[in-house]
XYZ file of C-alpha atoms in Angstrom:
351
model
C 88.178 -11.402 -92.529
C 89.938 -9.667 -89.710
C 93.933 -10.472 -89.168
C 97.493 -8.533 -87.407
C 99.094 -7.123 -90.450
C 102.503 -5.864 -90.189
C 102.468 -2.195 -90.846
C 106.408 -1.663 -90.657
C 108.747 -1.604 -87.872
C 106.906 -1.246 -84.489
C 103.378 -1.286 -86.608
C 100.921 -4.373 -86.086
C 97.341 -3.649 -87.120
C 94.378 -5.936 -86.153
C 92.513 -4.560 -89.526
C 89.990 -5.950 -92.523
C 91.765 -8.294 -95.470
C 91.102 -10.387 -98.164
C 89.914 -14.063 -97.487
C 92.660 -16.365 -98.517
C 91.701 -18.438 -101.622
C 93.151 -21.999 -102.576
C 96.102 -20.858 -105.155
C 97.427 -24.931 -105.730
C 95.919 -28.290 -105.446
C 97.930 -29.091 -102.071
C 96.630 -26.118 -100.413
C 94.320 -26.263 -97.603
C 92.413 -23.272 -95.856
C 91.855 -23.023 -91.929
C 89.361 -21.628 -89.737
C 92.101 -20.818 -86.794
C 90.491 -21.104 -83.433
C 93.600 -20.356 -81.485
C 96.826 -18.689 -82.319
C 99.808 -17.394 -80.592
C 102.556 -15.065 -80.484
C 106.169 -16.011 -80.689
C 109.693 -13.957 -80.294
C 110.003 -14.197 -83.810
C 106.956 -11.836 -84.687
C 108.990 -9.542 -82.323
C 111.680 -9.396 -84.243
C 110.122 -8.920 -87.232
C 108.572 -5.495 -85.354
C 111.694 -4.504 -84.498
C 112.933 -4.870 -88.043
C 115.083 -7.798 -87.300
C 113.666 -9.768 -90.312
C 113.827 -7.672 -93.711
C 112.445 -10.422 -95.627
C 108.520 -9.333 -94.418
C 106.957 -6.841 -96.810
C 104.673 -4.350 -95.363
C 101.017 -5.965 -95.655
C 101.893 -9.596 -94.507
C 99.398 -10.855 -92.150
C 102.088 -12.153 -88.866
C 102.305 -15.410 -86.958
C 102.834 -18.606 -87.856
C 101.191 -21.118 -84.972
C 97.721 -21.780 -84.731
C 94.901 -24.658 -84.313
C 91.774 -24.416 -86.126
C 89.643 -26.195 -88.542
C 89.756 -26.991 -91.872
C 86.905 -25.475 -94.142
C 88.729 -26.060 -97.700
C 90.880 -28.385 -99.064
C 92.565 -28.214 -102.871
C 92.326 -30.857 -105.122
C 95.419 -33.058 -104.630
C 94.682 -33.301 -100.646
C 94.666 -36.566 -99.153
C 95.254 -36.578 -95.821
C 92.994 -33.867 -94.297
C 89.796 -33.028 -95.130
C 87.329 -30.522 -94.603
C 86.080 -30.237 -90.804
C 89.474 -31.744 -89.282
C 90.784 -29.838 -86.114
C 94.536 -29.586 -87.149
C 97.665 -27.800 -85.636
C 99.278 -25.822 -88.108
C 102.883 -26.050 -88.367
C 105.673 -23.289 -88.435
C 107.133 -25.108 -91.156
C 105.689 -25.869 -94.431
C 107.125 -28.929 -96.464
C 106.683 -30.374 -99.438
C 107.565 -33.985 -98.029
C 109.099 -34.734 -101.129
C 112.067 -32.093 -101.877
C 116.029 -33.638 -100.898
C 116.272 -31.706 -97.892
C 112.255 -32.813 -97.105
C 113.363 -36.506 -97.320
C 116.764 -35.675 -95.269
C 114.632 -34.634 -92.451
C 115.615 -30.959 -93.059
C 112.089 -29.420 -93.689
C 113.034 -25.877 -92.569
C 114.532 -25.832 -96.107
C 112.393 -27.214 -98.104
C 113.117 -26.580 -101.448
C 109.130 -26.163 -102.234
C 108.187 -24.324 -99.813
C 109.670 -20.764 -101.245
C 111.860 -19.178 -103.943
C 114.081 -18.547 -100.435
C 114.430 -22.126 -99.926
C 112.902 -21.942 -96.744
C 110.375 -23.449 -94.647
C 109.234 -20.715 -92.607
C 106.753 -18.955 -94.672
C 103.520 -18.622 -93.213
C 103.764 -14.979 -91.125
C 106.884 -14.685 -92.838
C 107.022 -14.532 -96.562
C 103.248 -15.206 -97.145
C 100.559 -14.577 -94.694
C 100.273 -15.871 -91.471
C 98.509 -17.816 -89.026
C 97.022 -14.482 -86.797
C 94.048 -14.617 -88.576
C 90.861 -15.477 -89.016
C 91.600 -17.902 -91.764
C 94.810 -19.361 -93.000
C 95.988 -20.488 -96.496
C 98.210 -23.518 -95.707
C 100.090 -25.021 -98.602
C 101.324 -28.539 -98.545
C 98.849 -29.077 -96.304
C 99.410 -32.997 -96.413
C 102.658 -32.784 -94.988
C 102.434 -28.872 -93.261
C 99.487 -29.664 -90.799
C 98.641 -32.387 -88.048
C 95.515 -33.553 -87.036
C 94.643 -32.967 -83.007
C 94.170 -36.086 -81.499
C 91.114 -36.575 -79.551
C 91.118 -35.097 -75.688
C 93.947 -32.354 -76.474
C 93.131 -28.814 -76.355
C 93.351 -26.102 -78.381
C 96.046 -24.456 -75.926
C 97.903 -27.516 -75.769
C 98.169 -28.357 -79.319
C 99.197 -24.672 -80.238
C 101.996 -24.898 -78.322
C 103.698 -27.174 -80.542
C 103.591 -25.307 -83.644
C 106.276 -24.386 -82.886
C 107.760 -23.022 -79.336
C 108.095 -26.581 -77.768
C 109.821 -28.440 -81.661
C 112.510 -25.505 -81.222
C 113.630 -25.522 -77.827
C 113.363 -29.464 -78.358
C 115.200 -29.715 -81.566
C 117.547 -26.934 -81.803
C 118.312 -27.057 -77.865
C 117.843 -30.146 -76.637
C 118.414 -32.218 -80.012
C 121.065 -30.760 -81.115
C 122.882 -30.371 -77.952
C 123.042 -33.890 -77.807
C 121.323 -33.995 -74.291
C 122.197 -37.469 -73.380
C 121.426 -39.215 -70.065
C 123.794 -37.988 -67.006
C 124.899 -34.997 -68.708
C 124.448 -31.556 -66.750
C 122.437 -29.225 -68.994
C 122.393 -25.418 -68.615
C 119.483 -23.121 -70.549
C 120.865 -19.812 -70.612
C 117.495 -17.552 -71.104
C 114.055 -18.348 -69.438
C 111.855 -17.020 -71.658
C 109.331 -19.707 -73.648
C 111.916 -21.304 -75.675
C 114.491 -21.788 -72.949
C 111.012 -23.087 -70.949
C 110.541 -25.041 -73.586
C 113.821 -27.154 -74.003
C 114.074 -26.765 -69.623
C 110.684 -29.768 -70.324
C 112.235 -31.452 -72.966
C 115.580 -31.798 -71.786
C 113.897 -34.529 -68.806
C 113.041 -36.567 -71.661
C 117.002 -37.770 -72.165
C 117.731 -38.343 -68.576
C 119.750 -35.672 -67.895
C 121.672 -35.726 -64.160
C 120.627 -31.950 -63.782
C 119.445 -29.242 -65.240
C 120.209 -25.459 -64.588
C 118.141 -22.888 -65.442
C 119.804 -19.321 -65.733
C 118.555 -16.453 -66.142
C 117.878 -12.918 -65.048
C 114.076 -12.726 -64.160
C 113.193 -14.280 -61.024
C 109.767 -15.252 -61.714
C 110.736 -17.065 -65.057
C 113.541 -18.727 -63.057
C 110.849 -19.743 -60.399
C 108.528 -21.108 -64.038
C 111.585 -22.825 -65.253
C 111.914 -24.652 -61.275
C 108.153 -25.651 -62.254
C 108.537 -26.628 -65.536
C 111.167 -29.022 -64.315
C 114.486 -27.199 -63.977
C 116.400 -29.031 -60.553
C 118.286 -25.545 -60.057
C 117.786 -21.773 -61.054
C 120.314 -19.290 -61.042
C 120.443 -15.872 -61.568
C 122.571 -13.691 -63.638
C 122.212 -10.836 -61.613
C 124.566 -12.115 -58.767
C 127.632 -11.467 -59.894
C 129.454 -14.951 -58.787
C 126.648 -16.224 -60.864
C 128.908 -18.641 -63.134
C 130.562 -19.875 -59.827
C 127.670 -20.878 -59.043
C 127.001 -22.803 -61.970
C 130.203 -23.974 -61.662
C 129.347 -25.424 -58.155
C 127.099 -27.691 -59.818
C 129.149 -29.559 -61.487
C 132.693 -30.892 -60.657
C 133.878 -27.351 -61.410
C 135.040 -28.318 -65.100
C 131.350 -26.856 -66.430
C 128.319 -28.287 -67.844
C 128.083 -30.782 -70.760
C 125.815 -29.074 -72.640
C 124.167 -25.287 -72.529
C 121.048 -23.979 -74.683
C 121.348 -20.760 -75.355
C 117.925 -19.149 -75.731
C 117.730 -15.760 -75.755
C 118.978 -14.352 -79.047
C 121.933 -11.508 -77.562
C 125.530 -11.466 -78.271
C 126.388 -11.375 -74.430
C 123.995 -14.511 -73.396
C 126.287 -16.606 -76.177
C 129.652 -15.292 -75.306
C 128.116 -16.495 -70.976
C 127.842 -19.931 -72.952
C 130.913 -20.156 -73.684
C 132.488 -19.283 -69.782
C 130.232 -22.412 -68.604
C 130.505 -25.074 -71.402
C 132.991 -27.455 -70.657
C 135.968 -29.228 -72.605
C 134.374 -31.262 -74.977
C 130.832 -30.306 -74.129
C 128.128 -28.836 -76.461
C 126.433 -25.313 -76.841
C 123.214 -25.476 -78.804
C 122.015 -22.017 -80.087
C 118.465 -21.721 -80.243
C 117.742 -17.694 -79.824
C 117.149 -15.717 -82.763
C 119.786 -13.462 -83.188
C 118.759 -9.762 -84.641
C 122.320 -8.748 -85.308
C 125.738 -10.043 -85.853
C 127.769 -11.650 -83.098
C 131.752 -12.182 -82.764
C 133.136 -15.056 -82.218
C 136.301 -15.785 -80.283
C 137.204 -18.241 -82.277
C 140.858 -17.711 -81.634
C 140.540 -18.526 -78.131
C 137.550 -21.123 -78.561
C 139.523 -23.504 -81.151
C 141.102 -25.196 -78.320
C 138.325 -26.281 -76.096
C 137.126 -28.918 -77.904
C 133.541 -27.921 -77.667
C 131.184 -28.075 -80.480
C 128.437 -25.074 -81.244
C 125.094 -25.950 -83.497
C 122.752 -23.410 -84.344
C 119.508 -23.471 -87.150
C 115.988 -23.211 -87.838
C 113.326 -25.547 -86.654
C 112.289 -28.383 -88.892
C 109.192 -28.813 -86.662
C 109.490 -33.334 -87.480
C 109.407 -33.423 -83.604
C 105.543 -32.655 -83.555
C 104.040 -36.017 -84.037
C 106.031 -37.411 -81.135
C 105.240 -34.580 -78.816
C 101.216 -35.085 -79.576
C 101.880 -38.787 -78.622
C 103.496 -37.548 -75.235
C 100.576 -35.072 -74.534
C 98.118 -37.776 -75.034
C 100.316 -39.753 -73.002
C 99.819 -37.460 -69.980
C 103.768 -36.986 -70.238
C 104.081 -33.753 -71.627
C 101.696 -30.358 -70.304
C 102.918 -27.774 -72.873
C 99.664 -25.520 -71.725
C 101.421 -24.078 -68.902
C 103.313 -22.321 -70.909
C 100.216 -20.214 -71.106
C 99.899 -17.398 -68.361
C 97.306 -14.591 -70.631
C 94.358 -15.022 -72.644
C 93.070 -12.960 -75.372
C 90.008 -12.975 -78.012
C 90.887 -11.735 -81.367
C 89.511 -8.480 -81.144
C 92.065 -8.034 -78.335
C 94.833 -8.739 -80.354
C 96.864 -5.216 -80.008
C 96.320 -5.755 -76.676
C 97.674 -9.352 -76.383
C 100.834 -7.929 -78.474
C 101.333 -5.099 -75.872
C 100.956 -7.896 -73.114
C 103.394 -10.143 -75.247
C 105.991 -7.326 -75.657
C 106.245 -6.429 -71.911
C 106.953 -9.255 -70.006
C 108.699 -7.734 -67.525
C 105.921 -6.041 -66.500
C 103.391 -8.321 -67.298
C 105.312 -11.532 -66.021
C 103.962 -13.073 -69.458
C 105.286 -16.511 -71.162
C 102.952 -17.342 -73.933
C 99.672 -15.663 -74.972
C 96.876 -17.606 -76.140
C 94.856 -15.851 -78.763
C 91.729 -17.542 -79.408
C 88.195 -16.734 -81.715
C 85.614 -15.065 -79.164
């Protein structure tokens, strides 16, 4: 089969590989049909994420169909259009049954979750090996698309769960998502779900702060003005905002948080951070405010299908560029630049 193998830093090859085989009775393979790429496989080309050997087929979002199933599966079966997770869980592990599946204890010898694209190969592929496929993949419902559904491998669970979730978005509060790129997009659309009063989008590229207006944001402010936290100020009662998402992964967009949060509010941390990042913790300690940060468990999937079948959730706009497979470098190059390319999300789907 064909798949984007990670070559070292800077190095992603659409080349020939091995068909995955079925390695444990709970694994399942997948025919992908549509995949995606996410910040995270950018990283990982930068070097960001040491952990990936050179060899590992990348991604880990996709839709497809299953064409094998192991011997202990019970829930899917062969010719089921699933979405394949970011996270694979056991279901059964004490972090598993706390709800924590981005540590499953299963999963890998890291004590992860995040393995497919990651520590095994991925999901930008012709075919997939998922284990735990019981509990690691979710079956499409009927009417949904494959563009839809592969938007909530994983983009839309983060900026829902690690933004929005763990901010603690509750209704009233005035909600600011530092970084407009798809996962600050992401948590701008499922923010409205908890009744916020307002919510800000900030953010340095006007288009994406004219995507975030569309994808529900009530105001959009850039960081290239320099008054621009007066002007977040200005929407509020000049105290700051109760809670603020960062989403962009950079030591300065963090440290902005912290100017705009107010006493007692929240900041959420949901950018992947390639590199270490000081905190003022000496003159933080006495604002009261609390600061989350961690890894997508991805449990916020079934509820998000029932929303898109619902009609109340459109994650497919997150979608500006479409690629086949054999395009694949190009989609990456596409992906990479999206200041040129005024890209969000790519979808990446079998010609």
């Amino acid at each position: 089969m064909k798949a984007m193998v990670y070559r070292g830093p800077g190095k992603p090859s659409w080349e020939e590989v091995s068909d995955p085989q079925i390695l444990e009775p709970t694994d399942a393979i997948v025919q992908i049909e549509t995949t995606t790429i996410c910040g995270t496989d950018l990283h990982i080309l930068k070097g960001d994420v040491p952990a990936v050997q050179e060899g590992t087929v990348l991604g880990h979002e996709g839709v497809g169909t299953v064409v094998e199933v192991g011997a202990a599966v019970k829930n899917v079966k062969v010719g089921d259009r699933v979405i394949v997770s970011c996270i694979t869980s056991c279901g059964t592990c004490a972090f598993c049954r706390a709800g924590v599946t981005s540590h499953c204890q299963q999963a890998s010898t890291a004590g992860i979750g995040w393995i497919l694209g990651h520590l095994i190969d991925g999901t930008q592929a012709e075919l997939v090996r998922t284990p735990f496929a019981d509990t690691s993949l979710h079956k499409v419902p009927a009417g949904l698309t494959n563009e839809q559904a592969v938007m909530v491998s994983d983009i839309y669970p983060t900026g829902y769960e690690i933004g929005v979730r763990y901010g603690h978005v509750n209704p009233g509060d005035v909600v600011a998502i530092m970084g407009v790129g798809p996962v600050g997009l992401a948590a701008v659309a499922t923010a409205k779900l908890h009744g916020p009063a307002k919510v800000i989008a900030v953010g340095r590229s006007q288009p994406r702060i004219d995507f975030a207006l569309e994808f529900g944001a009530d105001v959009g402010i850039s960081t290239n003005h320099p008054d621009w936290i007066e002007q977040v100020m200005a929407e509020t009662d000049g105290l700051g905002v109760d809670v603020v998402i960062e989403a962009v992964g950079v030591p300065q967009t963090l440290e902005d948080c912290f100017k705009i949060v107010r006493p007692g509010g929240r900041v959420a941390n949901a950018g992947v951070h390639g590199r270490p990042v000081t905190l003022p913790i000496d003159r933080l300690w006495i604002h009261n405010f609390a600061f989350t940060t961690g890894l997508v468990d991805a449990t916020s999937t079934p509820m998000m299908l029932n929303l898109m079948s619902g009609g109340k959730l459109t994650p497919e706009q997150m979608v500006t560029h479409r690629f086949t497979f054999a395009e694949f470098e190009q989609a990456y190059e596409t992906f990479s630049d999206p200041g040129g390319t005024n890209c969000l999300k790519v979808a990446v789907s079998r010609g």
